[in-house]
Amino acid sequence: LLLLGQSVAKLNRALRKDEQTEIIGIRLADAVAWLCAVVNYFEDLPFADAFASKYGKMECPYCHEPYCLCEPDSRSETQKNSFKKMELGDHGKPLSWCCHHLEAIYGQRNRDEGIYRVIAHLIEETSEVLLLTGITVIEPNNLDELEQQYALELADVLAHLIAIANFKKIDLAATIQTRYGNGFKLNLGERWGR
């Protein structure tokens, strides 16, 4: 988890310094790789379900509009933390599809708000993942609920990494393929919203 946080910090630094697109792409690929390492470490983490339940539909998961119109700060905790298992039988979607999908819903809004707002959201979501680690140590009572919360927060981290790639017009799937080759697997699951 700390290496995920470190990779997000390196990405933030590259964006602040307005590094070349190639460097930003490498930092994005590294952050996605560390996110996947975390997801893969927890064998039964319902990451694909969480990503699909929040981002698999052709609408914002909060305001339910085809193009996001809501204010992020006005979202209730219930909306932020909603998670329900997806039904079996839907087919998985590749990362490139997810990038196009999230661009269609959030792209204009992200461009209107600016890259620094997107970065701030990424850092906030990454911090929430790290915060959950502390909660696990202090209150290890309901591990199923905690797993679901981890999955939701990691889904948000991936969505914001995709948002940065889209903002910078970086083909994230191709960049990851170039950096990590065929050995890289991002399992967005076999369950997607309808």
Coordinates of C-alpha atoms in Angstrom, one line a residue:
L1 CA 0.0 0.0 0.0
L2 CA 2.8 2.4 0.8
L3 CA 4.3 1.8 -2.7
L4 CA 0.9 2.7 -4.2
G5 CA 1.0 6.0 -2.2
Q6 CA 4.6 6.6 -3.3
S7 CA 3.7 6.1 -6.9
V8 CA 0.8 8.5 -6.6
A9 CA 3.2 11.0 -5.0
K10 CA 5.7 10.6 -8.0
L11 CA 2.8 11.1 -10.4
N12 CA 1.7 14.2 -8.6
R13 CA 5.3 15.6 -8.7
A14 CA 5.5 14.9 -12.5
L15 CA 2.2 16.7 -13.1
R16 CA 3.2 19.7 -10.9
K17 CA 6.5 20.0 -12.8
D18 CA 4.7 19.6 -16.1
E19 CA 7.0 16.8 -17.1
Q20 CA 6.9 15.4 -20.6
T21 CA 3.8 13.3 -21.5
E22 CA 6.0 10.2 -21.7
I23 CA 7.1 10.6 -18.1
I24 CA 3.6 11.2 -16.9
G25 CA 2.5 8.1 -18.7
I26 CA 5.2 6.0 -17.0
R27 CA 4.1 7.4 -13.6
L28 CA 0.5 6.6 -14.4
A29 CA 1.4 3.0 -15.5
D30 CA 3.4 2.5 -12.3
A31 CA 0.6 3.7 -10.1
V32 CA -1.9 1.4 -11.9
A33 CA 0.6 -1.5 -11.5
W34 CA 0.9 -0.9 -7.7
L35 CA -2.8 -0.6 -7.5
C36 CA -3.1 -4.0 -9.2
A37 CA -0.5 -5.4 -6.9
V38 CA -2.6 -4.4 -3.9
V39 CA -5.7 -5.9 -5.5
N40 CA -4.0 -9.1 -6.4
Y41 CA -2.5 -9.4 -2.9
F42 CA -6.0 -9.7 -1.4
E43 CA -7.2 -12.8 -3.3
D44 CA -10.9 -12.3 -2.6
L45 CA -11.1 -8.5 -2.7
P46 CA -14.3 -7.6 -4.7
F47 CA -12.5 -5.0 -6.7
A48 CA -14.1 -5.7 -10.1
D49 CA -17.5 -5.7 -8.4
A50 CA -16.8 -2.4 -6.7
F51 CA -15.5 -0.8 -9.9
A52 CA -18.4 -2.1 -11.9
S53 CA -21.0 -1.0 -9.3
K54 CA -19.6 2.6 -9.2
Y55 CA -18.4 3.1 -12.8
G56 CA -19.9 0.4 -15.0
K57 CA -23.1 2.2 -15.9
M58 CA -23.4 5.0 -18.5
E59 CA -24.1 7.5 -15.7
C60 CA -22.5 9.2 -12.8
P61 CA -22.9 7.0 -9.7
Y62 CA -23.9 10.0 -7.6
C63 CA -26.2 12.3 -9.7
H64 CA -27.3 9.6 -12.1
E65 CA -26.9 11.9 -15.1
P66 CA -25.2 10.7 -18.3
Y67 CA -22.7 13.5 -17.9
C68 CA -21.7 14.3 -14.3
L69 CA -23.4 17.4 -12.9
C70 CA -23.0 17.0 -9.2
E71 CA -20.7 18.7 -6.8
P72 CA -18.3 16.2 -5.2
D73 CA -18.4 17.9 -1.8
S74 CA -22.2 17.6 -1.7
R75 CA -22.2 13.8 -2.0
S76 CA -23.5 12.0 1.1
E77 CA -21.4 9.3 2.8
T78 CA -24.1 6.9 1.9
Q79 CA -23.7 7.7 -1.8
K80 CA -19.9 7.6 -1.5
N81 CA -19.9 4.2 0.2
S82 CA -22.7 2.4 -1.7
F83 CA -21.7 -1.1 -2.8
K84 CA -23.8 -3.9 -4.0
K85 CA -22.6 -7.1 -5.6
M86 CA -23.2 -7.3 -9.3
E87 CA -25.0 -10.3 -10.8
L88 CA -22.9 -13.0 -12.5
G89 CA -23.0 -13.3 -16.2
D90 CA -21.8 -9.9 -17.5
H91 CA -18.7 -9.8 -19.5
G92 CA -15.5 -8.1 -18.5
K93 CA -14.3 -4.8 -20.0
P94 CA -10.8 -4.0 -21.0
L95 CA -9.0 -1.0 -19.5
S96 CA -9.2 0.9 -22.9
W97 CA -13.0 0.6 -22.7
C98 CA -13.0 1.9 -19.2
C99 CA -10.9 4.9 -20.2
H100 CA -13.3 5.8 -23.0
H101 CA -16.3 5.2 -20.8
L102 CA -15.1 7.4 -18.0
E103 CA -14.0 10.1 -20.4
A104 CA -17.6 10.2 -21.8
I105 CA -19.1 10.7 -18.4
Y106 CA -16.5 12.8 -16.6
G107 CA -14.1 14.2 -19.3
Q108 CA -15.7 17.6 -19.8
R109 CA -16.2 18.2 -16.1
N110 CA -12.6 17.3 -15.4
R111 CA -11.4 19.7 -18.1
D112 CA -13.6 22.4 -16.7
E113 CA -12.3 21.9 -13.1
G114 CA -8.7 21.5 -14.1
I115 CA -6.0 18.9 -13.6
Y116 CA -5.2 20.1 -10.1
R117 CA -8.7 19.2 -8.9
V118 CA -8.4 15.7 -10.4
I119 CA -5.0 15.3 -8.7
A120 CA -6.5 16.5 -5.4
H121 CA -9.2 13.8 -5.7
L122 CA -6.6 11.1 -6.5
I123 CA -4.6 12.1 -3.5
E124 CA -7.7 12.1 -1.3
E125 CA -8.8 8.6 -2.5
T126 CA -5.3 7.2 -2.0
S127 CA -5.2 8.7 1.5
E128 CA -8.5 7.0 2.2
V129 CA -7.1 3.6 1.2
L130 CA -4.1 4.2 3.5
L131 CA -6.4 5.3 6.3
L132 CA -8.4 2.0 6.0
T133 CA -5.1 0.2 6.8
G134 CA -5.0 1.9 10.1
I135 CA -8.6 1.1 10.8
T136 CA -7.9 -2.6 10.1
V137 CA -5.2 -2.7 12.7
I138 CA -7.4 -0.8 15.3
E139 CA -10.8 -2.4 14.6
P140 CA -10.5 -5.7 12.8
N141 CA -14.1 -6.7 13.6
N142 CA -16.0 -6.7 10.3
L143 CA -13.5 -7.8 7.7
D144 CA -16.1 -8.4 4.9
E145 CA -17.3 -4.8 5.2
L146 CA -13.7 -3.6 5.4
E147 CA -12.9 -5.5 2.2
Q148 CA -15.8 -3.9 0.4
Q149 CA -14.6 -0.5 1.6
Y150 CA -11.1 -1.2 0.4
A151 CA -12.4 -2.3 -3.0
L152 CA -14.5 0.9 -3.3
E153 CA -11.6 3.2 -2.4
L154 CA -9.3 1.3 -4.8
A155 CA -11.9 1.6 -7.6
D156 CA -12.0 5.4 -6.9
V157 CA -8.1 5.5 -7.2
L158 CA -8.2 3.7 -10.5
A159 CA -11.0 6.0 -11.8
H160 CA -8.9 9.1 -10.9
L161 CA -5.8 7.6 -12.5
I162 CA -7.9 7.1 -15.7
A163 CA -9.2 10.6 -15.4
I164 CA -5.6 12.0 -15.3
A165 CA -4.7 9.8 -18.3
N166 CA -7.7 11.1 -20.2
F167 CA -7.0 14.7 -19.2
K168 CA -3.4 14.4 -20.5
K169 CA -4.6 12.5 -23.6
I170 CA -2.5 9.5 -22.7
D171 CA -3.5 6.0 -23.9
L172 CA -3.2 4.3 -20.5
A173 CA -3.8 0.8 -21.8
A174 CA -1.1 1.2 -24.5
T175 CA 1.3 2.9 -22.0
I176 CA 0.9 0.0 -19.6
Q177 CA 1.4 -2.5 -22.4
T178 CA 4.6 -0.8 -23.5
R179 CA 5.9 -0.5 -19.9
Y180 CA 5.0 -4.0 -18.6
G181 CA 4.3 -6.1 -21.7
N182 CA 2.0 -9.1 -21.7
G183 CA 2.8 -10.0 -18.1
F184 CA 0.5 -7.3 -16.9
K185 CA -3.0 -8.1 -16.0
L186 CA -5.7 -5.7 -14.8
N187 CA -8.8 -7.7 -13.9
L188 CA -11.8 -5.5 -14.1
G189 CA -13.8 -8.6 -13.8
E190 CA -16.5 -10.5 -15.4
R191 CA -19.2 -8.4 -13.8
W192 CA -20.3 -5.1 -15.3
G193 CA -23.4 -3.0 -14.8
R194 CA -26.0 -3.0 -17.5

